[in-house]
Amino acid sequence: MEITKVVVVGAGQMGNGITQVLAQAGVNVIMNDLKPEFLERGLNTIKKNLARDVEKGRKTEEEVTAILGRIHPTTNLGDGHDAQLAIEAATENMEIKKSIFKQLDEVLQPGAILATNTSSLPITEIAAVTSRPELVIGMHFMNPVPVMKLVEIIRGLATTDDVYNAIEDLTKKMNKVPVEVNDFPGFVSNRVLMPMINEAIYCVFEGVATPEAVDEVMKLGMNHPMGPLTLADFIGLDTCLAIMEVLYEGFGDSKYRPCPLLRKYVKAGWLGKKTGRGFYVYNQ
């Protein structure tokens, strides 16, 4: 199956990045969100990214015009009824994702693939609310999507080989590297990354070191390009907490217990860069 038209549900941080890389790969994209202002914000982010590429000589004005011409923002999910694929990029919340998948199952043509960009939730459980579990798959892009090469591809219990192969081919067409991962909480990326971030937060919580010191140790000692607490602020502390909860509930192992300081920051609305404050203070 050649995928030429895709619906992306969600125009936020991940959704607009996925839309951009699809359009760059020559795919027509219906970018859907609940409100026109969300779509406008997402489109503006894409335009800024592309303008930067032109400035740096990576793209021409003509290429940018062609890419933007393949993006069709809409608040009506029905506009994507004839797409061969939908990629859901909504909040990391199981009930929200299930609701979207029920809608996609009703709106999209029979045979269309339904993918989720979840970073930790079970693909099999999301697939179960549809009438086409064999056509449901996980595509976990990394943030920021236009820059990061990895896409974790996660089969649900019923996902067919044909669906996997079609998604693997599309991932390569987007100039990304597909890696097959089984359907376990957190997959590989977040099962390894989030406990490290959580442990870094415990170091601050227990007074072992300041956030700056923890980040400096990991950057200089482990050669990480970004410290774990800076990374947590960038990801969003609410997202970090949600993923730790999925790991804790999914495995029932105390090593995944979210740090109380992480819970406190989220309750305070200190979610990181997007709110101007997390482990660091940011100028909005």
PDB file of C-alpha atoms in Angstrom:
ATOM      1  CA  MET A   1       0.000   0.000   0.000  1.00  0.00           C
ATOM      2  CA  GLU A   2       1.382   3.406  -0.961  1.00  0.00           C
ATOM      3  CA  ILE A   3       0.312   6.086   1.498  1.00  0.00           C
ATOM      4  CA  THR A   4      -0.363   9.406  -0.256  1.00  0.00           C
ATOM      5  CA  LYS A   5      -2.886  11.042   2.097  1.00  0.00           C
ATOM      6  CA  VAL A   6      -2.735  11.138   5.895  1.00  0.00           C
ATOM      7  CA  VAL A   7      -4.890  12.663   8.641  1.00  0.00           C
ATOM      8  CA  VAL A   8      -2.912  13.987  11.627  1.00  0.00           C
ATOM      9  CA  VAL A   9      -5.126  14.492  14.687  1.00  0.00           C
ATOM     10  CA  GLY A  10      -3.643  17.237  16.869  1.00  0.00           C
ATOM     11  CA  ALA A  11      -1.722  20.327  15.763  1.00  0.00           C
ATOM     12  CA  GLY A  12       0.349  20.693  18.946  1.00  0.00           C
ATOM     13  CA  GLN A  13       4.063  20.164  19.504  1.00  0.00           C
ATOM     14  CA  MET A  14       4.110  16.609  18.117  1.00  0.00           C
ATOM     15  CA  GLY A  15       1.248  16.911  15.616  1.00  0.00           C
ATOM     16  CA  ASN A  16       2.635  19.879  13.716  1.00  0.00           C
ATOM     17  CA  GLY A  17       6.073  18.205  13.556  1.00  0.00           C
ATOM     18  CA  ILE A  18       4.557  14.994  12.150  1.00  0.00           C
ATOM     19  CA  THR A  19       2.550  17.065   9.652  1.00  0.00           C
ATOM     20  CA  GLN A  20       5.710  18.861   8.524  1.00  0.00           C
ATOM     21  CA  VAL A  21       7.794  15.713   7.912  1.00  0.00           C
ATOM     22  CA  LEU A  22       4.919  14.032   6.052  1.00  0.00           C
ATOM     23  CA  ALA A  23       4.438  17.073   3.782  1.00  0.00           C
ATOM     24  CA  GLN A  24       8.212  17.219   3.190  1.00  0.00           C
ATOM     25  CA  ALA A  25       8.015  13.580   2.047  1.00  0.00           C
ATOM     26  CA  GLY A  26       5.425  14.499  -0.614  1.00  0.00           C
ATOM     27  CA  VAL A  27       2.366  13.287   1.322  1.00  0.00           C
ATOM     28  CA  ASN A  28      -0.881  15.292   1.443  1.00  0.00           C
ATOM     29  CA  VAL A  29      -1.795  15.964   5.074  1.00  0.00           C
ATOM     30  CA  ILE A  30      -5.135  16.853   6.644  1.00  0.00           C
ATOM     31  CA  MET A  31      -4.079  18.539   9.930  1.00  0.00           C
ATOM     32  CA  ASN A  32      -7.014  18.345  12.330  1.00  0.00           C
ATOM     33  CA  ASP A  33      -7.626  19.961  15.702  1.00  0.00           C
ATOM     34  CA  LEU A  34     -10.591  21.114  17.787  1.00  0.00           C
ATOM     35  CA  LYS A  35     -10.210  24.878  17.328  1.00  0.00           C
ATOM     36  CA  PRO A  36      -9.018  27.122  14.455  1.00  0.00           C
ATOM     37  CA  GLU A  37      -6.551  28.885  16.787  1.00  0.00           C
ATOM     38  CA  PHE A  38      -4.842  25.545  17.562  1.00  0.00           C
ATOM     39  CA  LEU A  39      -4.457  24.917  13.830  1.00  0.00           C
ATOM     40  CA  GLU A  40      -3.144  28.425  13.237  1.00  0.00           C
ATOM     41  CA  ARG A  41      -0.551  28.016  15.997  1.00  0.00           C
ATOM     42  CA  GLY A  42       0.558  24.659  14.565  1.00  0.00           C
ATOM     43  CA  LEU A  43       0.819  26.031  11.026  1.00  0.00           C
ATOM     44  CA  ASN A  44       2.840  29.029  12.248  1.00  0.00           C
ATOM     45  CA  THR A  45       5.323  26.669  13.925  1.00  0.00           C
ATOM     46  CA  ILE A  46       5.722  24.743  10.645  1.00  0.00           C
ATOM     47  CA  LYS A  47       6.237  28.011   8.729  1.00  0.00           C
ATOM     48  CA  LYS A  48       8.915  29.134  11.210  1.00  0.00           C
ATOM     49  CA  ASN A  49      10.733  25.792  10.916  1.00  0.00           C
ATOM     50  CA  LEU A  50      10.672  25.953   7.119  1.00  0.00           C
ATOM     51  CA  ALA A  51      11.775  29.617   7.065  1.00  0.00           C
ATOM     52  CA  ARG A  52      14.797  28.607   9.176  1.00  0.00           C
ATOM     53  CA  ASP A  53      15.601  25.869   6.633  1.00  0.00           C
ATOM     54  CA  VAL A  54      15.534  28.467   3.826  1.00  0.00           C
ATOM     55  CA  GLU A  55      17.828  30.808   5.812  1.00  0.00           C
ATOM     56  CA  LYS A  56      20.326  27.982   6.323  1.00  0.00           C
ATOM     57  CA  GLY A  57      20.179  26.946   2.658  1.00  0.00           C
ATOM     58  CA  ARG A  58      18.586  23.558   3.367  1.00  0.00           C
ATOM     59  CA  LYS A  59      15.443  24.338   1.326  1.00  0.00           C
ATOM     60  CA  THR A  60      14.424  26.736  -1.440  1.00  0.00           C
ATOM     61  CA  GLU A  61      11.401  29.070  -1.335  1.00  0.00           C
ATOM     62  CA  GLU A  62       9.818  26.913  -4.074  1.00  0.00           C
ATOM     63  CA  GLU A  63      10.194  23.749  -1.970  1.00  0.00           C
ATOM     64  CA  VAL A  64       8.631  25.482   1.046  1.00  0.00           C
ATOM     65  CA  THR A  65       5.662  26.664  -1.057  1.00  0.00           C
ATOM     66  CA  ALA A  66       5.141  23.081  -2.305  1.00  0.00           C
ATOM     67  CA  ILE A  67       5.368  21.651   1.254  1.00  0.00           C
ATOM     68  CA  LEU A  68       2.848  24.152   2.643  1.00  0.00           C
ATOM     69  CA  GLY A  69       0.558  23.408  -0.325  1.00  0.00           C
ATOM     70  CA  ARG A  70       0.275  19.797   0.867  1.00  0.00           C
ATOM     71  CA  ILE A  71      -0.989  20.807   4.343  1.00  0.00           C
ATOM     72  CA  HIS A  72      -4.731  21.271   4.761  1.00  0.00           C
ATOM     73  CA  PRO A  73      -5.803  22.483   8.244  1.00  0.00           C
ATOM     74  CA  THR A  74      -9.370  21.661   9.325  1.00  0.00           C
ATOM     75  CA  THR A  75     -11.537  21.294  12.416  1.00  0.00           C
ATOM     76  CA  ASN A  76     -13.691  18.715  10.569  1.00  0.00           C
ATOM     77  CA  LEU A  77     -12.318  15.181  10.918  1.00  0.00           C
ATOM     78  CA  GLY A  78     -14.587  14.103   8.064  1.00  0.00           C
ATOM     79  CA  ASP A  79     -12.352  16.002   5.621  1.00  0.00           C
ATOM     80  CA  GLY A  80      -9.894  13.119   5.912  1.00  0.00           C
ATOM     81  CA  HIS A  81     -12.400  10.320   5.253  1.00  0.00           C
ATOM     82  CA  ASP A  82     -10.520   9.078   2.155  1.00  0.00           C
ATOM     83  CA  ALA A  83      -7.032   9.042   3.743  1.00  0.00           C
ATOM     84  CA  GLN A  84      -5.121   5.746   3.846  1.00  0.00           C
ATOM     85  CA  LEU A  85      -3.712   6.529   7.299  1.00  0.00           C
ATOM     86  CA  ALA A  86      -4.559   8.539  10.412  1.00  0.00           C
ATOM     87  CA  ILE A  87      -1.912   9.437  13.007  1.00  0.00           C
ATOM     88  CA  GLU A  88      -3.269  10.526  16.385  1.00  0.00           C
ATOM     89  CA  ALA A  89      -1.022  12.977  18.250  1.00  0.00           C
ATOM     90  CA  ALA A  90      -3.232  14.079  21.144  1.00  0.00           C
ATOM     91  CA  THR A  91      -2.569  14.334  24.895  1.00  0.00           C
ATOM     92  CA  GLU A  92      -1.054  11.276  26.612  1.00  0.00           C
ATOM     93  CA  ASN A  93      -4.382  10.223  28.134  1.00  0.00           C
ATOM     94  CA  MET A  94      -5.987   6.845  27.446  1.00  0.00           C
ATOM     95  CA  GLU A  95      -9.605   8.050  27.530  1.00  0.00           C
ATOM     96  CA  ILE A  96      -8.887  10.911  25.088  1.00  0.00           C
ATOM     97  CA  LYS A  97      -7.050   8.536  22.736  1.00  0.00           C
ATOM     98  CA  LYS A  98      -9.832   5.925  22.862  1.00  0.00           C
ATOM     99  CA  SER A  99     -12.421   8.604  22.056  1.00  0.00           C
ATOM    100  CA  ILE A 100     -10.393   9.774  19.034  1.00  0.00           C
ATOM    101  CA  PHE A 101      -9.886   6.212  17.799  1.00  0.00           C
ATOM    102  CA  LYS A 102     -13.627   5.507  17.968  1.00  0.00           C
ATOM    103  CA  GLN A 103     -14.211   8.605  15.807  1.00  0.00           C
ATOM    104  CA  LEU A 104     -11.449   7.689  13.350  1.00  0.00           C
ATOM    105  CA  ASP A 105     -12.852   4.161  13.049  1.00  0.00           C
ATOM    106  CA  GLU A 106     -16.236   5.597  12.064  1.00  0.00           C
ATOM    107  CA  VAL A 107     -14.941   8.348   9.751  1.00  0.00           C
ATOM    108  CA  LEU A 108     -12.101   6.692   7.801  1.00  0.00           C
ATOM    109  CA  GLN A 109     -12.664   4.292   4.922  1.00  0.00           C
ATOM    110  CA  PRO A 110     -12.440   0.518   5.558  1.00  0.00           C
ATOM    111  CA  GLY A 111      -8.849  -0.602   5.135  1.00  0.00           C
ATOM    112  CA  ALA A 112      -7.333   2.665   6.407  1.00  0.00           C
ATOM    113  CA  ILE A 113      -4.584   2.277   9.016  1.00  0.00           C
ATOM    114  CA  LEU A 114      -4.988   3.975  12.411  1.00  0.00           C
ATOM    115  CA  ALA A 115      -1.732   4.911  14.180  1.00  0.00           C
ATOM    116  CA  THR A 116      -1.083   6.485  17.567  1.00  0.00           C
ATOM    117  CA  ASN A 117       1.916   8.582  18.547  1.00  0.00           C
ATOM    118  CA  THR A 118       1.556   7.497  22.190  1.00  0.00           C
ATOM    119  CA  SER A 119       4.843   7.484  24.077  1.00  0.00           C
ATOM    120  CA  SER A 120       3.847   4.832  26.614  1.00  0.00           C
ATOM    121  CA  LEU A 121       0.208   3.618  26.435  1.00  0.00           C
ATOM    122  CA  PRO A 122      -0.712   0.075  25.271  1.00  0.00           C
ATOM    123  CA  ILE A 123      -1.461  -0.154  21.527  1.00  0.00           C
ATOM    124  CA  THR A 124      -3.582  -3.286  22.038  1.00  0.00           C
ATOM    125  CA  GLU A 125      -5.905  -1.490  24.465  1.00  0.00           C
ATOM    126  CA  ILE A 126      -6.360   1.471  22.079  1.00  0.00           C
ATOM    127  CA  ALA A 127      -6.997  -0.936  19.167  1.00  0.00           C
ATOM    128  CA  ALA A 128      -9.697  -2.757  21.128  1.00  0.00           C
ATOM    129  CA  VAL A 129     -12.147   0.184  20.858  1.00  0.00           C
ATOM    130  CA  THR A 130     -12.104  -0.049  17.028  1.00  0.00           C
ATOM    131  CA  SER A 131     -13.629  -2.517  14.575  1.00  0.00           C
ATOM    132  CA  ARG A 132     -10.197  -2.889  12.903  1.00  0.00           C
ATOM    133  CA  PRO A 133      -7.613  -3.860  15.563  1.00  0.00           C
ATOM    134  CA  GLU A 134      -5.508  -5.548  12.853  1.00  0.00           C
ATOM    135  CA  LEU A 135      -5.040  -2.097  11.250  1.00  0.00           C
ATOM    136  CA  VAL A 136      -3.951  -0.294  14.443  1.00  0.00           C
ATOM    137  CA  ILE A 137      -0.266   0.401  15.159  1.00  0.00           C
ATOM    138  CA  GLY A 138       1.979   2.664  17.257  1.00  0.00           C
ATOM    139  CA  MET A 139       4.265   5.284  15.661  1.00  0.00           C
ATOM    140  CA  HIS A 140       6.209   6.938  18.463  1.00  0.00           C
ATOM    141  CA  PHE A 141       8.047   9.954  17.039  1.00  0.00           C
ATOM    142  CA  MET A 142      10.709  11.759  19.075  1.00  0.00           C
ATOM    143  CA  ASN A 143      10.564  15.465  19.928  1.00  0.00           C
ATOM    144  CA  PRO A 144      11.341  17.705  18.048  1.00  0.00           C
ATOM    145  CA  VAL A 145       9.955  15.625  15.177  1.00  0.00           C
ATOM    146  CA  PRO A 146      11.618  17.483  12.251  1.00  0.00           C
ATOM    147  CA  VAL A 147      15.070  16.943  13.821  1.00  0.00           C
ATOM    148  CA  MET A 148      14.974  13.542  15.558  1.00  0.00           C
ATOM    149  CA  LYS A 149      15.538  10.463  13.388  1.00  0.00           C
ATOM    150  CA  LEU A 150      13.959   7.696  15.474  1.00  0.00           C
ATOM    151  CA  VAL A 151      10.412   6.340  15.156  1.00  0.00           C
ATOM    152  CA  GLU A 152       9.519   3.432  17.460  1.00  0.00           C
ATOM    153  CA  ILE A 153       6.993   1.251  15.607  1.00  0.00           C
ATOM    154  CA  ILE A 154       4.841  -0.818  17.953  1.00  0.00           C
ATOM    155  CA  ARG A 155       2.543  -3.628  16.881  1.00  0.00           C
ATOM    156  CA  GLY A 156      -0.634  -4.323  18.822  1.00  0.00           C
ATOM    157  CA  LEU A 157      -1.637  -7.927  19.480  1.00  0.00           C
ATOM    158  CA  ALA A 158      -3.580  -8.112  16.198  1.00  0.00           C
ATOM    159  CA  THR A 159      -1.490  -5.827  13.927  1.00  0.00           C
ATOM    160  CA  THR A 160      -0.793  -7.499  10.565  1.00  0.00           C
ATOM    161  CA  ASP A 161       2.581  -7.726   8.818  1.00  0.00           C
ATOM    162  CA  ASP A 162       1.196  -5.728   5.856  1.00  0.00           C
ATOM    163  CA  VAL A 163       0.318  -2.830   8.166  1.00  0.00           C
ATOM    164  CA  TYR A 164       3.733  -2.961   9.834  1.00  0.00           C
ATOM    165  CA  ASN A 165       5.496  -2.987   6.445  1.00  0.00           C
ATOM    166  CA  ALA A 166       3.431  -0.050   5.128  1.00  0.00           C
ATOM    167  CA  ILE A 167       4.291   2.038   8.207  1.00  0.00           C
ATOM    168  CA  GLU A 168       7.960   1.041   8.058  1.00  0.00           C
ATOM    169  CA  ASP A 169       8.091   2.133   4.388  1.00  0.00           C
ATOM    170  CA  LEU A 170       6.405   5.462   5.172  1.00  0.00           C
ATOM    171  CA  THR A 171       8.831   6.076   8.062  1.00  0.00           C
ATOM    172  CA  LYS A 172      11.796   5.622   5.707  1.00  0.00           C
ATOM    173  CA  LYS A 173      10.117   7.900   3.135  1.00  0.00           C
ATOM    174  CA  MET A 174      10.012  10.598   5.850  1.00  0.00           C
ATOM    175  CA  ASN A 175      13.794  10.171   6.220  1.00  0.00           C
ATOM    176  CA  LYS A 176      13.363   8.607   9.666  1.00  0.00           C
ATOM    177  CA  VAL A 177      14.784   5.377  11.115  1.00  0.00           C
ATOM    178  CA  PRO A 178      12.109   2.809  12.096  1.00  0.00           C
ATOM    179  CA  VAL A 179      12.810   0.500  15.048  1.00  0.00           C
ATOM    180  CA  GLU A 180      10.388  -2.320  15.871  1.00  0.00           C
ATOM    181  CA  VAL A 181       9.417  -2.536  19.556  1.00  0.00           C
ATOM    182  CA  ASN A 182       6.933  -4.788  21.356  1.00  0.00           C
ATOM    183  CA  ASP A 183       3.817  -3.524  23.131  1.00  0.00           C
ATOM    184  CA  PHE A 184       4.981  -3.086  26.742  1.00  0.00           C
ATOM    185  CA  PRO A 185       4.492  -0.010  28.962  1.00  0.00           C
ATOM    186  CA  GLY A 186       6.876   2.789  27.929  1.00  0.00           C
ATOM    187  CA  PHE A 187       8.176   0.699  24.974  1.00  0.00           C
ATOM    188  CA  VAL A 188      12.012   1.088  25.000  1.00  0.00           C
ATOM    189  CA  SER A 189      12.640   4.833  24.862  1.00  0.00           C
ATOM    190  CA  ASN A 190      10.569   5.891  27.855  1.00  0.00           C
ATOM    191  CA  ARG A 191      11.104   2.716  29.857  1.00  0.00           C
ATOM    192  CA  VAL A 192      14.810   3.616  29.921  1.00  0.00           C
ATOM    193  CA  LEU A 193      14.651   7.429  29.828  1.00  0.00           C
ATOM    194  CA  MET A 194      11.882   8.228  32.330  1.00  0.00           C
ATOM    195  CA  PRO A 195      13.274   6.303  35.325  1.00  0.00           C
ATOM    196  CA  MET A 196      16.557   8.177  34.749  1.00  0.00           C
ATOM    197  CA  ILE A 197      14.714  11.514  34.770  1.00  0.00           C
ATOM    198  CA  ASN A 198      12.713  10.406  37.838  1.00  0.00           C
ATOM    199  CA  GLU A 199      15.930   9.448  39.644  1.00  0.00           C
ATOM    200  CA  ALA A 200      17.441  12.840  38.767  1.00  0.00           C
ATOM    201  CA  ILE A 201      14.383  14.468  40.365  1.00  0.00           C
ATOM    202  CA  TYR A 202      14.876  12.296  43.476  1.00  0.00           C
ATOM    203  CA  CYS A 203      18.465  13.640  43.670  1.00  0.00           C
ATOM    204  CA  VAL A 204      17.034  17.175  43.914  1.00  0.00           C
ATOM    205  CA  PHE A 205      14.182  16.080  46.241  1.00  0.00           C
ATOM    206  CA  GLU A 206      16.609  14.386  48.658  1.00  0.00           C
ATOM    207  CA  GLY A 207      19.078  17.288  48.604  1.00  0.00           C
ATOM    208  CA  VAL A 208      21.858  15.334  46.897  1.00  0.00           C
ATOM    209  CA  ALA A 209      22.486  18.212  44.460  1.00  0.00           C
ATOM    210  CA  THR A 210      20.908  21.221  42.753  1.00  0.00           C
ATOM    211  CA  PRO A 211      19.208  20.812  39.337  1.00  0.00           C
ATOM    212  CA  GLU A 212      22.176  22.610  37.732  1.00  0.00           C
ATOM    213  CA  ALA A 213      24.650  20.213  39.372  1.00  0.00           C
ATOM    214  CA  VAL A 214      22.686  17.085  38.409  1.00  0.00           C
ATOM    215  CA  ASP A 215      22.510  18.252  34.773  1.00  0.00           C
ATOM    216  CA  GLU A 216      26.204  19.166  34.697  1.00  0.00           C
ATOM    217  CA  VAL A 217      27.215  15.718  35.997  1.00  0.00           C
ATOM    218  CA  MET A 218      25.171  13.948  33.313  1.00  0.00           C
ATOM    219  CA  LYS A 219      26.376  16.238  30.512  1.00  0.00           C
ATOM    220  CA  LEU A 220      30.082  16.176  31.363  1.00  0.00           C
ATOM    221  CA  GLY A 221      30.294  12.732  32.984  1.00  0.00           C
ATOM    222  CA  MET A 222      27.971  10.740  30.690  1.00  0.00           C
ATOM    223  CA  ASN A 223      28.335  12.882  27.542  1.00  0.00           C
ATOM    224  CA  HIS A 224      24.581  13.574  27.364  1.00  0.00           C
ATOM    225  CA  PRO A 225      23.833  16.567  25.100  1.00  0.00           C
ATOM    226  CA  MET A 226      21.239  17.818  27.610  1.00  0.00           C
ATOM    227  CA  GLY A 227      20.880  17.212  31.352  1.00  0.00           C
ATOM    228  CA  PRO A 228      17.902  15.082  32.518  1.00  0.00           C
ATOM    229  CA  LEU A 229      16.165  17.967  34.339  1.00  0.00           C
ATOM    230  CA  THR A 230      16.524  20.351  31.384  1.00  0.00           C
ATOM    231  CA  LEU A 231      15.158  17.542  29.209  1.00  0.00           C
ATOM    232  CA  ALA A 232      12.249  16.991  31.628  1.00  0.00           C
ATOM    233  CA  ASP A 233      11.362  20.705  31.409  1.00  0.00           C
ATOM    234  CA  PHE A 234      11.525  20.486  27.618  1.00  0.00           C
ATOM    235  CA  ILE A 235       9.291  17.369  27.466  1.00  0.00           C
ATOM    236  CA  GLY A 236       6.831  18.803  30.021  1.00  0.00           C
ATOM    237  CA  LEU A 237       6.708  17.647  33.638  1.00  0.00           C
ATOM    238  CA  ASP A 238       3.044  16.687  33.243  1.00  0.00           C
ATOM    239  CA  THR A 239       4.006  14.340  30.391  1.00  0.00           C
ATOM    240  CA  CYS A 240       6.885  12.903  32.448  1.00  0.00           C
ATOM    241  CA  LEU A 241       4.494  12.242  35.342  1.00  0.00           C
ATOM    242  CA  ALA A 242       1.891  10.645  33.039  1.00  0.00           C
ATOM    243  CA  ILE A 243       4.506   8.260  31.601  1.00  0.00           C
ATOM    244  CA  MET A 244       5.852   7.353  35.062  1.00  0.00           C
ATOM    245  CA  GLU A 245       2.261   6.576  36.151  1.00  0.00           C
ATOM    246  CA  VAL A 246       1.839   4.273  33.120  1.00  0.00           C
ATOM    247  CA  LEU A 247       5.088   2.461  33.993  1.00  0.00           C
ATOM    248  CA  TYR A 248       4.174   2.220  37.691  1.00  0.00           C
ATOM    249  CA  GLU A 249       0.666   0.902  37.001  1.00  0.00           C
ATOM    250  CA  GLY A 250       1.739  -1.303  34.091  1.00  0.00           C
ATOM    251  CA  PHE A 251       4.534  -3.146  35.917  1.00  0.00           C
ATOM    252  CA  GLY A 252       3.448  -2.710  39.563  1.00  0.00           C
ATOM    253  CA  ASP A 253       7.122  -2.258  40.463  1.00  0.00           C
ATOM    254  CA  SER A 254       8.132   0.358  43.066  1.00  0.00           C
ATOM    255  CA  LYS A 255      11.194   1.343  41.009  1.00  0.00           C
ATOM    256  CA  TYR A 256       8.787   3.253  38.743  1.00  0.00           C
ATOM    257  CA  ARG A 257       7.153   5.245  41.580  1.00  0.00           C
ATOM    258  CA  PRO A 258       6.980   8.929  40.527  1.00  0.00           C
ATOM    259  CA  CYS A 259       9.035  11.224  42.760  1.00  0.00           C
ATOM    260  CA  PRO A 260       6.828  13.316  45.129  1.00  0.00           C
ATOM    261  CA  LEU A 261       8.626  16.467  43.942  1.00  0.00           C
ATOM    262  CA  LEU A 262       7.523  15.738  40.351  1.00  0.00           C
ATOM    263  CA  ARG A 263       3.909  15.440  41.542  1.00  0.00           C
ATOM    264  CA  LYS A 264       4.238  18.691  43.524  1.00  0.00           C
ATOM    265  CA  TYR A 265       5.576  20.656  40.538  1.00  0.00           C
ATOM    266  CA  VAL A 266       2.781  19.379  38.297  1.00  0.00           C
ATOM    267  CA  LYS A 267       0.134  20.293  40.891  1.00  0.00           C
ATOM    268  CA  ALA A 268       1.694  23.766  41.139  1.00  0.00           C
ATOM    269  CA  GLY A 269       1.419  24.195  37.367  1.00  0.00           C
ATOM    270  CA  TRP A 270       5.218  24.238  37.015  1.00  0.00           C
ATOM    271  CA  LEU A 271       5.250  22.084  33.897  1.00  0.00           C
ATOM    272  CA  GLY A 272       8.564  23.208  32.420  1.00  0.00           C
ATOM    273  CA  LYS A 273       9.405  25.360  29.425  1.00  0.00           C
ATOM    274  CA  LYS A 274       5.806  25.586  28.140  1.00  0.00           C
ATOM    275  CA  THR A 275       4.597  27.311  31.339  1.00  0.00           C
ATOM    276  CA  GLY A 276       7.778  29.330  31.965  1.00  0.00           C
ATOM    277  CA  ARG A 277       8.782  27.399  35.055  1.00  0.00           C
ATOM    278  CA  GLY A 278       9.846  23.863  35.953  1.00  0.00           C
ATOM    279  CA  PHE A 279      13.238  22.965  37.389  1.00  0.00           C
ATOM    280  CA  TYR A 280      14.402  26.170  35.706  1.00  0.00           C
ATOM    281  CA  VAL A 281      12.760  29.539  35.022  1.00  0.00           C
ATOM    282  CA  TYR A 282      12.200  30.498  31.377  1.00  0.00           C
ATOM    283  CA  ASN A 283      11.390  33.799  29.706  1.00  0.00           C
ATOM    284  CA  GLN A 284       8.086  33.316  27.937  1.00  0.00           C
TER     285      GLN A 284
END
